[in-house]
Short mmCIF file of N, CA and C in Angstrom, two decimals:
data_model
loop_
_atom_site.label_atom_id
_atom_site.label_comp_id
_atom_site.label_asym_id
_atom_site.label_seq_id
_atom_site.Cartn_x
_atom_site.Cartn_y
_atom_site.Cartn_z
N MET A 1 0.81 -1.19 0.00
CA MET A 1 0.00 0.00 0.00
C MET A 1 0.86 1.26 0.00
N ASP A 2 2.03 1.20 0.63
CA ASP A 2 2.89 2.37 0.65
C ASP A 2 3.34 2.75 -0.75
N THR A 3 3.70 1.75 -1.56
CA THR A 3 4.13 2.05 -2.93
C THR A 3 2.97 2.62 -3.73
N LEU A 4 1.77 2.13 -3.49
CA LEU A 4 0.59 2.66 -4.17
C LEU A 4 0.44 4.15 -3.87
N LEU A 5 0.45 4.52 -2.60
CA LEU A 5 0.32 5.93 -2.23
C LEU A 5 1.50 6.75 -2.73
N ASP A 6 2.69 6.19 -2.65
CA ASP A 6 3.87 6.91 -3.14
C ASP A 6 3.76 7.19 -4.63
N LEU A 7 3.24 6.22 -5.40
CA LEU A 7 3.09 6.44 -6.83
C LEU A 7 1.99 7.48 -7.10
N LEU A 8 0.86 7.35 -6.43
CA LEU A 8 -0.21 8.33 -6.62
C LEU A 8 0.25 9.74 -6.26
N ASN A 9 1.13 9.84 -5.28
CA ASN A 9 1.59 11.14 -4.79
C ASN A 9 2.95 11.54 -5.35
N SER A 10 3.36 10.93 -6.46
CA SER A 10 4.68 11.21 -7.02
C SER A 10 4.70 12.45 -7.93
N ARG A 11 3.59 13.17 -7.98
CA ARG A 11 3.53 14.39 -8.78
C ARG A 11 2.84 15.49 -7.97
N PRO A 12 3.47 15.90 -6.85
CA PRO A 12 2.83 16.89 -5.98
C PRO A 12 3.02 18.33 -6.49
N LEU A 13 2.23 19.23 -5.94
CA LEU A 13 2.44 20.65 -6.16
C LEU A 13 3.32 21.16 -5.04
N VAL A 14 4.42 21.82 -5.39
CA VAL A 14 5.32 22.42 -4.41
C VAL A 14 5.42 23.90 -4.75
N ASN A 15 4.94 24.74 -3.85
CA ASN A 15 4.89 26.19 -4.09
C ASN A 15 4.17 26.51 -5.40
N GLY A 16 3.09 25.78 -5.67
CA GLY A 16 2.29 26.02 -6.85
C GLY A 16 2.81 25.40 -8.13
N GLU A 17 3.97 24.75 -8.08
CA GLU A 17 4.54 24.11 -9.26
C GLU A 17 4.53 22.60 -9.11
N GLU A 18 4.15 21.93 -10.18
CA GLU A 18 4.12 20.47 -10.16
C GLU A 18 5.54 19.91 -10.20
N GLN A 19 5.81 18.99 -9.31
CA GLN A 19 7.10 18.28 -9.27
C GLN A 19 6.82 16.82 -9.58
N ASP A 20 7.51 16.28 -10.57
CA ASP A 20 7.27 14.90 -10.98
C ASP A 20 8.47 14.04 -10.62
N ALA A 21 8.29 13.16 -9.64
CA ALA A 21 9.38 12.28 -9.20
C ALA A 21 9.80 11.31 -10.29
N LEU A 22 8.92 11.06 -11.26
CA LEU A 22 9.22 10.14 -12.35
C LEU A 22 9.54 10.89 -13.65
N GLY A 23 9.61 12.20 -13.58
CA GLY A 23 9.75 13.02 -14.78
C GLY A 23 11.08 12.92 -15.49
N ASP A 24 12.16 12.95 -14.74
CA ASP A 24 13.47 12.85 -15.40
C ASP A 24 14.04 11.46 -15.15
N PRO A 25 14.83 10.95 -16.08
CA PRO A 25 15.33 9.57 -15.97
C PRO A 25 16.09 9.27 -14.67
N ALA A 26 16.94 10.19 -14.23
CA ALA A 26 17.73 9.93 -13.01
C ALA A 26 16.82 9.87 -11.78
N GLY A 27 15.93 10.84 -11.62
CA GLY A 27 15.02 10.85 -10.49
C GLY A 27 14.05 9.68 -10.53
N GLY A 28 13.57 9.37 -11.72
CA GLY A 28 12.65 8.25 -11.88
C GLY A 28 13.32 6.92 -11.56
N LYS A 29 14.56 6.78 -12.01
CA LYS A 29 15.31 5.54 -11.72
C LYS A 29 15.49 5.38 -10.21
N ARG A 30 15.82 6.50 -9.55
CA ARG A 30 15.99 6.46 -8.08
C ARG A 30 14.68 6.06 -7.41
N TRP A 31 13.57 6.69 -7.84
CA TRP A 31 12.26 6.38 -7.26
C TRP A 31 11.93 4.90 -7.45
N ALA A 32 12.11 4.40 -8.67
CA ALA A 32 11.78 3.00 -8.97
C ALA A 32 12.62 2.06 -8.12
N ARG A 33 13.91 2.32 -8.03
CA ARG A 33 14.80 1.44 -7.24
C ARG A 33 14.45 1.47 -5.77
N GLU A 34 14.07 2.63 -5.25
CA GLU A 34 13.66 2.73 -3.84
C GLU A 34 12.40 1.91 -3.56
N HIS A 35 11.63 1.63 -4.60
CA HIS A 35 10.38 0.89 -4.45
C HIS A 35 10.47 -0.52 -5.02
N GLY A 36 11.69 -1.01 -5.24
CA GLY A 36 11.89 -2.39 -5.66
C GLY A 36 11.93 -2.62 -7.15
N GLY A 37 11.96 -1.55 -7.93
CA GLY A 37 12.03 -1.69 -9.39
C GLY A 37 13.44 -1.64 -9.90
N GLU A 38 13.56 -1.67 -11.22
CA GLU A 38 14.89 -1.63 -11.84
C GLU A 38 15.25 -0.24 -12.35
N GLY A 39 14.24 0.56 -12.67
CA GLY A 39 14.49 1.93 -13.11
C GLY A 39 14.73 2.09 -14.60
N SER A 40 14.39 1.09 -15.39
CA SER A 40 14.59 1.20 -16.84
C SER A 40 13.61 2.23 -17.42
N LEU A 41 13.92 2.71 -18.61
CA LEU A 41 13.04 3.69 -19.26
C LEU A 41 11.65 3.09 -19.53
N ALA A 42 11.61 1.81 -19.91
CA ALA A 42 10.33 1.15 -20.16
C ALA A 42 9.52 1.06 -18.86
N GLU A 43 10.19 0.75 -17.76
CA GLU A 43 9.50 0.67 -16.47
C GLU A 43 8.97 2.04 -16.07
N LEU A 44 9.76 3.09 -16.25
CA LEU A 44 9.32 4.44 -15.88
C LEU A 44 8.12 4.88 -16.72
N ALA A 45 8.15 4.57 -18.00
CA ALA A 45 7.01 4.93 -18.86
C ALA A 45 5.74 4.23 -18.39
N LEU A 46 5.86 2.96 -18.02
CA LEU A 46 4.70 2.21 -17.55
C LEU A 46 4.24 2.72 -16.18
N LEU A 47 5.16 3.10 -15.32
CA LEU A 47 4.80 3.65 -14.01
C LEU A 47 4.06 4.98 -14.17
N ARG A 48 4.51 5.83 -15.08
CA ARG A 48 3.81 7.10 -15.32
C ARG A 48 2.40 6.84 -15.84
N GLU A 49 2.27 5.88 -16.75
CA GLU A 49 0.96 5.53 -17.28
C GLU A 49 0.07 4.98 -16.16
N ALA A 50 0.62 4.08 -15.34
CA ALA A 50 -0.14 3.50 -14.22
C ALA A 50 -0.58 4.60 -13.26
N ARG A 51 0.31 5.53 -12.96
CA ARG A 51 -0.03 6.62 -12.04
C ARG A 51 -1.19 7.44 -12.59
N ASP A 52 -1.12 7.81 -13.87
CA ASP A 52 -2.17 8.64 -14.45
C ASP A 52 -3.52 7.92 -14.46
N VAL A 53 -3.51 6.66 -14.84
CA VAL A 53 -4.77 5.90 -14.89
C VAL A 53 -5.31 5.70 -13.47
N LEU A 54 -4.44 5.32 -12.54
CA LEU A 54 -4.89 5.12 -11.15
C LEU A 54 -5.45 6.41 -10.56
N GLN A 55 -4.81 7.54 -10.81
CA GLN A 55 -5.33 8.80 -10.29
C GLN A 55 -6.73 9.07 -10.82
N ASN A 56 -6.93 8.82 -12.11
CA ASN A 56 -8.26 9.02 -12.69
C ASN A 56 -9.29 8.06 -12.11
N VAL A 57 -8.88 6.82 -11.87
CA VAL A 57 -9.79 5.83 -11.28
C VAL A 57 -10.15 6.23 -9.85
N VAL A 58 -9.17 6.61 -9.06
CA VAL A 58 -9.43 6.98 -7.66
C VAL A 58 -10.30 8.24 -7.59
N ARG A 59 -10.09 9.17 -8.50
CA ARG A 59 -10.93 10.39 -8.53
C ARG A 59 -12.34 10.12 -9.06
N GLY A 60 -12.56 8.94 -9.64
CA GLY A 60 -13.86 8.61 -10.20
C GLY A 60 -14.04 9.12 -11.61
N GLU A 61 -12.96 9.56 -12.26
CA GLU A 61 -13.03 10.09 -13.62
C GLU A 61 -12.95 8.98 -14.67
N SER A 62 -12.47 7.81 -14.27
CA SER A 62 -12.38 6.65 -15.17
C SER A 62 -12.87 5.42 -14.42
N PRO A 63 -13.42 4.45 -15.14
CA PRO A 63 -13.84 3.21 -14.47
C PRO A 63 -12.63 2.33 -14.17
N PRO A 64 -12.72 1.43 -13.20
CA PRO A 64 -11.62 0.53 -12.90
C PRO A 64 -11.15 -0.27 -14.12
N ALA A 65 -12.02 -0.53 -15.08
CA ALA A 65 -11.64 -1.28 -16.28
C ALA A 65 -10.53 -0.58 -17.06
N ALA A 66 -10.34 0.71 -16.82
CA ALA A 66 -9.26 1.44 -17.50
C ALA A 66 -7.89 0.90 -17.12
N LEU A 67 -7.82 0.17 -16.02
CA LEU A 67 -6.55 -0.41 -15.57
C LEU A 67 -6.19 -1.70 -16.30
N SER A 68 -7.12 -2.26 -17.05
CA SER A 68 -6.89 -3.57 -17.66
C SER A 68 -5.72 -3.58 -18.63
N SER A 69 -5.47 -2.47 -19.32
CA SER A 69 -4.34 -2.45 -20.26
C SER A 69 -3.00 -2.62 -19.53
N LEU A 70 -2.95 -2.24 -18.26
CA LEU A 70 -1.72 -2.38 -17.48
C LEU A 70 -1.45 -3.83 -17.06
N LEU A 71 -2.46 -4.67 -17.22
CA LEU A 71 -2.33 -6.07 -16.80
C LEU A 71 -2.15 -7.02 -17.98
N GLU A 72 -1.93 -6.49 -19.17
CA GLU A 72 -1.71 -7.35 -20.34
C GLU A 72 -0.41 -8.12 -20.17
N GLY A 73 -0.45 -9.39 -20.50
CA GLY A 73 0.73 -10.24 -20.38
C GLY A 73 1.01 -10.73 -18.97
N VAL A 74 0.09 -10.48 -18.06
CA VAL A 74 0.25 -10.90 -16.66
C VAL A 74 -0.50 -12.21 -16.45
N HIS A 75 0.15 -13.15 -15.77
CA HIS A 75 -0.46 -14.45 -15.50
C HIS A 75 -0.27 -14.80 -14.04
N GLN A 76 -1.24 -15.53 -13.50
CA GLN A 76 -1.10 -16.10 -12.16
C GLN A 76 -0.82 -17.58 -12.33
N ILE A 77 0.23 -18.03 -11.66
CA ILE A 77 0.64 -19.42 -11.74
C ILE A 77 0.46 -20.06 -10.36
N PRO A 78 -0.27 -21.17 -10.30
CA PRO A 78 -0.41 -21.85 -9.00
C PRO A 78 0.86 -22.64 -8.68
N GLU A 79 1.28 -22.56 -7.42
CA GLU A 79 2.45 -23.31 -6.97
C GLU A 79 2.13 -23.91 -5.61
N PHE A 80 2.53 -25.17 -5.42
CA PHE A 80 2.38 -25.80 -4.12
C PHE A 80 3.65 -25.61 -3.33
N THR A 81 3.50 -25.12 -2.11
CA THR A 81 4.62 -24.92 -1.20
C THR A 81 4.30 -25.68 0.09
N SER A 82 5.20 -25.59 1.05
CA SER A 82 4.95 -26.23 2.34
C SER A 82 3.76 -25.60 3.06
N ASP A 83 3.39 -24.38 2.69
CA ASP A 83 2.24 -23.70 3.28
C ASP A 83 0.95 -23.97 2.51
N GLY A 84 1.03 -24.73 1.44
CA GLY A 84 -0.16 -25.02 0.64
C GLY A 84 -0.09 -24.35 -0.72
N LEU A 85 -1.22 -24.12 -1.30
CA LEU A 85 -1.30 -23.52 -2.63
C LEU A 85 -1.07 -22.02 -2.56
N GLN A 86 -0.16 -21.53 -3.41
CA GLN A 86 0.10 -20.10 -3.53
C GLN A 86 0.01 -19.72 -4.99
N TRP A 87 -0.42 -18.50 -5.24
CA TRP A 87 -0.49 -17.99 -6.60
C TRP A 87 0.65 -17.00 -6.80
N THR A 88 1.43 -17.21 -7.83
CA THR A 88 2.55 -16.35 -8.15
C THR A 88 2.20 -15.55 -9.40
N VAL A 89 2.42 -14.25 -9.35
CA VAL A 89 2.15 -13.39 -10.49
C VAL A 89 3.37 -13.36 -11.39
N LYS A 90 3.18 -13.69 -12.65
CA LYS A 90 4.25 -13.65 -13.65
C LYS A 90 3.96 -12.48 -14.58
N THR A 91 4.95 -11.62 -14.76
CA THR A 91 4.79 -10.42 -15.57
C THR A 91 6.10 -10.10 -16.27
N PRO A 92 6.06 -9.37 -17.37
CA PRO A 92 7.31 -8.93 -17.98
C PRO A 92 8.11 -8.11 -16.95
N PRO A 93 9.44 -8.24 -16.93
CA PRO A 93 10.25 -7.57 -15.89
C PRO A 93 10.00 -6.07 -15.77
N HIS A 94 9.86 -5.36 -16.88
CA HIS A 94 9.67 -3.91 -16.80
C HIS A 94 8.28 -3.54 -16.27
N ALA A 95 7.35 -4.48 -16.25
CA ALA A 95 5.98 -4.21 -15.82
C ALA A 95 5.71 -4.63 -14.38
N ARG A 96 6.63 -5.32 -13.75
CA ARG A 96 6.38 -5.88 -12.43
C ARG A 96 5.93 -4.85 -11.40
N LEU A 97 6.63 -3.74 -11.29
CA LEU A 97 6.30 -2.74 -10.27
C LEU A 97 4.94 -2.10 -10.54
N ALA A 98 4.65 -1.77 -11.79
CA ALA A 98 3.35 -1.19 -12.12
C ALA A 98 2.22 -2.18 -11.83
N VAL A 99 2.45 -3.45 -12.16
CA VAL A 99 1.44 -4.48 -11.89
C VAL A 99 1.23 -4.63 -10.38
N GLU A 100 2.30 -4.60 -9.61
CA GLU A 100 2.18 -4.70 -8.15
C GLU A 100 1.35 -3.54 -7.60
N VAL A 101 1.53 -2.35 -8.16
CA VAL A 101 0.76 -1.19 -7.71
C VAL A 101 -0.72 -1.36 -8.05
N VAL A 102 -1.01 -1.84 -9.24
CA VAL A 102 -2.41 -2.07 -9.62
C VAL A 102 -3.03 -3.13 -8.70
N LEU A 103 -2.29 -4.19 -8.41
CA LEU A 103 -2.79 -5.23 -7.50
C LEU A 103 -2.98 -4.68 -6.09
N ALA A 104 -2.09 -3.78 -5.66
CA ALA A 104 -2.23 -3.15 -4.35
C ALA A 104 -3.49 -2.28 -4.32
N TRP A 105 -3.78 -1.59 -5.42
CA TRP A 105 -5.01 -0.80 -5.50
C TRP A 105 -6.22 -1.73 -5.36
N ALA A 106 -6.21 -2.84 -6.10
CA ALA A 106 -7.34 -3.78 -6.05
C ALA A 106 -7.53 -4.33 -4.64
N ALA A 107 -6.43 -4.67 -3.98
CA ALA A 107 -6.51 -5.19 -2.60
C ALA A 107 -7.04 -4.11 -1.66
N THR A 108 -6.61 -2.88 -1.85
CA THR A 108 -7.08 -1.78 -1.00
C THR A 108 -8.58 -1.56 -1.20
N GLU A 109 -9.03 -1.60 -2.44
CA GLU A 109 -10.45 -1.43 -2.70
C GLU A 109 -11.28 -2.56 -2.11
N LYS A 110 -10.71 -3.75 -2.06
CA LYS A 110 -11.43 -4.90 -1.49
C LYS A 110 -11.44 -4.83 0.04
N GLN A 111 -10.29 -4.52 0.64
CA GLN A 111 -10.17 -4.53 2.09
C GLN A 111 -10.68 -3.24 2.74
N LEU A 112 -10.47 -2.11 2.07
CA LEU A 112 -10.83 -0.80 2.62
C LEU A 112 -11.61 0.00 1.57
N PRO A 113 -12.76 -0.47 1.16
CA PRO A 113 -13.47 0.20 0.06
C PRO A 113 -13.78 1.66 0.37
N GLY A 114 -13.48 2.52 -0.60
CA GLY A 114 -13.78 3.94 -0.47
C GLY A 114 -12.84 4.73 0.40
N ARG A 115 -11.80 4.11 0.90
CA ARG A 115 -10.91 4.82 1.81
C ARG A 115 -9.69 5.43 1.12
N LEU A 116 -9.44 5.04 -0.11
CA LEU A 116 -8.38 5.67 -0.89
C LEU A 116 -9.05 6.77 -1.69
N ARG A 117 -8.63 8.03 -1.44
CA ARG A 117 -9.31 9.15 -2.08
C ARG A 117 -8.36 10.32 -2.28
N PRO A 118 -8.76 11.26 -3.15
CA PRO A 118 -7.96 12.47 -3.32
C PRO A 118 -8.16 13.40 -2.13
N CYS A 119 -7.17 14.24 -1.89
CA CYS A 119 -7.27 15.25 -0.85
C CYS A 119 -8.42 16.19 -1.18
N ALA A 120 -9.14 16.64 -0.17
CA ALA A 120 -10.30 17.53 -0.38
C ALA A 120 -9.89 18.95 -0.72
N ASN A 121 -8.62 19.27 -0.59
CA ASN A 121 -8.12 20.60 -0.96
C ASN A 121 -8.01 20.66 -2.47
N ASP A 122 -8.77 21.54 -3.11
CA ASP A 122 -8.77 21.65 -4.57
C ASP A 122 -7.41 22.05 -5.13
N LYS A 123 -6.56 22.67 -4.33
CA LYS A 123 -5.25 23.12 -4.79
C LYS A 123 -4.15 22.09 -4.51
N CYS A 124 -4.56 20.90 -4.11
CA CYS A 124 -3.62 19.82 -3.78
C CYS A 124 -3.86 18.66 -4.74
N GLN A 125 -2.80 18.01 -5.15
CA GLN A 125 -2.91 16.87 -6.07
C GLN A 125 -2.63 15.54 -5.39
N LEU A 126 -2.54 15.54 -4.06
CA LEU A 126 -2.18 14.32 -3.34
C LEU A 126 -3.40 13.47 -3.00
N PHE A 127 -3.11 12.23 -2.63
CA PHE A 127 -4.13 11.25 -2.26
C PHE A 127 -3.87 10.78 -0.84
N LEU A 128 -4.91 10.24 -0.21
CA LEU A 128 -4.76 9.73 1.15
C LEU A 128 -5.47 8.40 1.28
N LEU A 129 -5.02 7.61 2.22
CA LEU A 129 -5.69 6.37 2.58
C LEU A 129 -6.23 6.59 3.98
N ASP A 130 -7.54 6.68 4.10
CA ASP A 130 -8.19 6.97 5.37
C ASP A 130 -8.21 5.71 6.23
N ARG A 131 -7.45 5.73 7.29
CA ARG A 131 -7.40 4.60 8.22
C ARG A 131 -8.16 4.90 9.51
N SER A 132 -8.87 6.01 9.53
CA SER A 132 -9.60 6.38 10.74
C SER A 132 -10.82 5.48 10.92
N ARG A 133 -11.24 5.35 12.14
CA ARG A 133 -12.38 4.50 12.45
C ARG A 133 -13.66 5.04 11.80
N ALA A 134 -13.82 6.36 11.80
CA ALA A 134 -15.04 6.98 11.30
C ALA A 134 -15.05 7.15 9.77
N ASN A 135 -13.93 6.93 9.11
CA ASN A 135 -13.81 7.09 7.66
C ASN A 135 -14.22 8.50 7.24
N ARG A 136 -13.67 9.50 7.94
CA ARG A 136 -14.02 10.88 7.66
C ARG A 136 -12.81 11.75 7.33
N ALA A 137 -11.64 11.16 7.14
CA ALA A 137 -10.46 11.95 6.79
C ALA A 137 -10.69 12.61 5.44
N ARG A 138 -10.28 13.87 5.32
CA ARG A 138 -10.51 14.61 4.09
C ARG A 138 -9.23 15.12 3.45
N TRP A 139 -8.19 15.30 4.26
CA TRP A 139 -6.99 15.95 3.75
C TRP A 139 -5.79 15.02 3.81
N CYS A 140 -4.89 15.22 2.87
CA CYS A 140 -3.67 14.41 2.85
C CYS A 140 -2.83 14.70 4.10
N SER A 141 -2.90 15.92 4.59
CA SER A 141 -2.16 16.31 5.78
C SER A 141 -2.98 17.35 6.54
N MET A 142 -3.27 17.05 7.78
CA MET A 142 -4.00 18.00 8.60
C MET A 142 -3.16 19.25 8.83
N ALA A 143 -1.83 19.07 8.96
CA ALA A 143 -0.95 20.20 9.23
C ALA A 143 -0.87 21.16 8.05
N VAL A 144 -1.04 20.66 6.85
CA VAL A 144 -0.91 21.52 5.67
C VAL A 144 -2.30 21.83 5.10
N CYS A 145 -2.88 20.89 4.42
CA CYS A 145 -4.15 21.14 3.73
C CYS A 145 -5.31 21.37 4.70
N GLY A 146 -5.39 20.60 5.77
CA GLY A 146 -6.48 20.75 6.72
C GLY A 146 -6.48 22.11 7.39
N ASN A 147 -5.33 22.54 7.89
CA ASN A 147 -5.25 23.84 8.54
C ASN A 147 -5.53 24.97 7.57
N ARG A 148 -5.02 24.88 6.34
CA ARG A 148 -5.28 25.92 5.35
C ARG A 148 -6.78 26.04 5.07
N GLU A 149 -7.42 24.91 4.90
CA GLU A 149 -8.85 24.93 4.58
C GLU A 149 -9.66 25.46 5.76
N LYS A 150 -9.31 25.03 6.96
CA LYS A 150 -10.04 25.52 8.14
C LYS A 150 -9.80 27.01 8.34
N ALA A 151 -8.59 27.46 8.12
CA ALA A 151 -8.29 28.90 8.25
C ALA A 151 -9.04 29.70 7.19
N ARG A 152 -9.12 29.18 5.97
CA ARG A 152 -9.84 29.86 4.90
C ARG A 152 -11.32 29.98 5.24
N ARG A 153 -11.93 28.89 5.71
CA ARG A 153 -13.35 28.91 6.07
C ARG A 153 -13.60 29.86 7.24
N HIS A 154 -12.69 29.86 8.23
CA HIS A 154 -12.83 30.77 9.38
C HIS A 154 -12.76 32.22 8.91
N TYR A 155 -11.83 32.52 8.04
CA TYR A 155 -11.68 33.87 7.52
C TYR A 155 -12.95 34.30 6.78
N GLU A 156 -13.52 33.41 5.97
CA GLU A 156 -14.76 33.74 5.23
C GLU A 156 -15.93 33.97 6.18
N ARG A 157 -16.00 33.20 7.27
CA ARG A 157 -17.10 33.38 8.24
C ARG A 157 -16.98 34.71 8.97
N THR A 158 -15.77 35.12 9.27
CA THR A 158 -15.57 36.33 10.08
C THR A 158 -15.51 37.61 9.26
N ARG A 159 -15.50 37.49 7.94
CA ARG A 159 -15.46 38.71 7.11
C ARG A 159 -16.77 39.43 7.13
#
């Protein structure tokens, strides 16, 4: 789940400017390697595509079926181990990390439906995974987006 959120949040706004962690080959390679990838150009291109499609799916702008193109050439192979039957995902090497992120999204939607969402701050491009009991988290960061929004609303009320 951490890699899923890291990928969704890999293009934040910093001082009003978009910063893309996967934008340049050196930074993208570093990001991919930190998350268990190889950092090849093909892998980075697929990660950028996965990020864009996942962001649209999480925002509700695209249906989950939009992710199916990212799973082409992926197979599950049954294997018997000492623990019993296990399913191993087989994927082209450059696609492994993107496929893992899509599978993490699917698992999150199954285990925590509706809890992966965009930040409620319209000027923020980040996403959050709401782990609160009440499922009422709205901001990626209470210290940043939450306080700004509350201060803005307070200012409007007192004007």
